[in-house]
Amino acid sequence: MIEPRPEIRQIALLTNPAAGHGKAQAATRRARARFEERGVAVRELVGVDGAASRRLAVEAVADGVDALVVVGGDGMIHLSLPAVCGTPTPLGVIPAGTGNDQARAYGWPRKTPEQAADVVTEGYTRRVDVGQVSTADGRTQLFGSVLASGFDSLVSDRTNRMRWPHGRARYNIAMLAEFANLRPLPFRLTTADGTVIERNLLLVAVGNTSSYGGGMRICPDADPSDGVFDVTVVDSASRRSVLRRTPSVYRGTHVRSPEVEVLRTSELHIESSGINAYADGEYLGPLPATVSLLPRAVSLLVAQ
């Protein structure tokens, strides 16, 4: 739901200098110039690491800024969610990441930082759902896009172990390596109504928004305002079948395949031995995990 346009006079502008392979620093300079041109006071924050960025975001919101604005990609949104969740302070985004999947979901301009800054100053607020996940290591975290477990999280595991090459190429090589090792994974899923699914699967993706991995529409009909997750469950299949259907994931038409099932639930317990969960491009922790939805928990600054 689109809500009345807020008055934005002072913002906290939070940057991860490494986001987008260095693009964030240039984007920050351009966005700040645009905000100041429009009479918006800017409190610039630079976190040296994730923990420092989270702390700066929480402090800025507690100080009463009109909006927290992050420069970066899905990872920056991920670390900022705890600061704004459950508060009236809206979150604005200057997309400067690698994947920018949430920018796609919410229509944040990706062409220029100036356009994104204009959305912050001229835009409207939208209350959206947020995912919450508790993993086997005792941690509880928030996420905004898609939680990955199974083949896709194994790819992320391998990517994180690699030191070369850099950028998207490293992810692509990791995917090819895991594809060569493609195997059935035993899962046990329990939905909010007590339904249990226990069988070998390729992956389980829990979508608040529709895409991950830079535009892979794994949960194509996910709506971040409907109070439920779209859960894409992919049965084990041959390598040939998986390879043939991979392009359809970018179109979102893979859900028509007989190997794919889509569930809708506000909570999901996921069990699979030796598998980790990822969301917003970030490591969350090992399974088993309980994923629950926090309805309308965050306010975003979006174009009308």
XYZ file of N, CA, C and O in Angstrom, residues 151 182-185 187 189 197-205 218 232-239 241-242 245 254 257-263:
144
model
N 20.704 -26.400 -3.594
C 21.708 -26.204 -4.649
C 22.197 -24.766 -4.693
O 23.399 -24.501 -4.806
N 25.743 -32.116 -8.863
C 24.309 -32.073 -8.582
C 23.819 -33.410 -8.023
O 24.082 -34.469 -8.609
N 23.126 -33.355 -6.895
C 22.676 -34.574 -6.239
C 21.400 -34.295 -5.448
O 21.146 -33.148 -5.052
N 20.609 -35.338 -5.204
C 19.400 -35.145 -4.389
C 19.768 -34.772 -2.957
O 20.742 -35.279 -2.397
N 18.995 -33.876 -2.367
C 19.205 -33.437 -0.991
C 17.946 -33.741 -0.181
O 16.852 -33.307 -0.544
N 15.179 -33.188 2.303
C 14.583 -32.049 3.013
C 13.345 -32.495 3.789
O 12.636 -33.420 3.377
N 10.147 -30.170 5.285
C 9.556 -28.841 5.394
C 8.267 -28.926 6.197
O 7.462 -29.845 5.990
N 6.290 -31.777 4.326
C 6.792 -32.298 3.049
C 8.160 -32.893 3.325
O 9.063 -32.198 3.794
N 8.324 -34.166 3.047
C 9.584 -34.845 3.332
C 9.994 -35.654 2.103
O 9.411 -36.701 1.816
N 10.956 -35.128 1.353
C 11.432 -35.830 0.168
C 12.740 -35.199 -0.321
O 13.149 -34.143 0.167
N 13.363 -35.845 -1.287
C 14.588 -35.313 -1.874
C 14.258 -34.147 -2.801
O 13.356 -34.248 -3.636
N 15.012 -33.055 -2.650
C 14.754 -31.840 -3.418
C 16.065 -31.280 -3.956
O 17.146 -31.575 -3.440
N 15.927 -30.432 -4.964
C 17.076 -29.703 -5.482
C 17.307 -28.438 -4.666
O 18.440 -28.126 -4.289
N 16.224 -27.709 -4.397
C 16.353 -26.495 -3.605
C 14.995 -26.073 -3.056
O 13.951 -26.484 -3.561
N 15.061 -25.232 -2.029
C 13.883 -24.590 -1.447
C 14.206 -23.102 -1.347
O 15.164 -22.707 -0.680
N 13.418 -22.255 -2.016
C 13.624 -20.807 -2.002
C 12.398 -20.147 -1.383
O 11.276 -20.362 -1.839
N 13.138 -16.613 -9.148
C 12.883 -17.922 -8.571
C 11.495 -18.012 -7.944
O 10.871 -19.075 -7.933
N 9.267 -21.648 -3.354
C 9.487 -22.447 -4.558
C 10.272 -23.696 -4.180
O 11.395 -23.616 -3.686
N 9.634 -24.847 -4.392
C 10.209 -26.147 -4.053
C 10.515 -26.861 -5.364
O 9.617 -27.095 -6.173
N 11.789 -27.189 -5.586
C 12.202 -27.819 -6.844
C 12.636 -29.252 -6.564
O 13.587 -29.490 -5.806
N 11.930 -30.207 -7.165
C 12.272 -31.615 -6.996
C 13.592 -31.951 -7.683
O 14.028 -31.258 -8.614
N 14.205 -33.019 -7.225
C 15.424 -33.487 -7.866
C 15.139 -33.849 -9.317
O 14.062 -34.358 -9.650
N 16.098 -33.559 -10.190
C 15.944 -33.823 -11.617
C 17.310 -34.109 -12.219
O 18.348 -33.875 -11.590
N 17.309 -34.602 -13.442
C 18.570 -34.883 -14.121
C 19.288 -33.580 -14.459
O 18.670 -32.517 -14.556
N 20.590 -33.669 -14.671
C 21.354 -32.493 -15.063
C 20.826 -31.923 -16.372
O 20.751 -30.711 -16.549
N 17.788 -32.021 -17.546
C 16.528 -31.310 -17.318
C 16.771 -29.953 -16.658
O 16.176 -28.949 -17.041
N 17.663 -29.940 -15.674
C 17.966 -28.679 -14.986
C 18.580 -27.677 -15.953
O 18.202 -26.491 -15.975
N 16.045 -26.149 -18.303
C 15.056 -25.243 -17.706
C 15.671 -24.007 -17.060
O 14.943 -23.101 -16.651
N 9.592 -21.080 -14.951
C 9.956 -22.408 -14.453
C 8.903 -22.991 -13.524
O 8.820 -24.201 -13.349
N 6.744 -25.898 -14.585
C 7.336 -27.230 -14.744
C 6.748 -28.202 -13.731
O 6.459 -27.834 -12.580
N 6.589 -29.478 -14.100
C 6.069 -30.468 -13.151
C 7.017 -30.726 -11.985
O 6.590 -31.263 -10.951
N 8.299 -30.355 -12.132
C 9.253 -30.555 -11.043
C 9.200 -29.451 -9.990
O 9.901 -29.512 -8.981
N 8.382 -28.427 -10.234
C 8.357 -27.259 -9.349
C 6.988 -27.132 -8.681
O 5.945 -27.239 -9.326
N 7.022 -26.886 -7.381
C 5.807 -26.651 -6.597
C 5.963 -25.320 -5.875
O 7.040 -24.992 -5.388
N 4.892 -24.548 -5.799
C 4.916 -23.273 -5.093
C 3.952 -23.346 -3.915
O 2.767 -23.647 -4.091
N 4.473 -23.096 -2.727
C 3.664 -23.058 -1.510
C 3.535 -21.613 -1.047
O 4.404 -20.782 -1.320
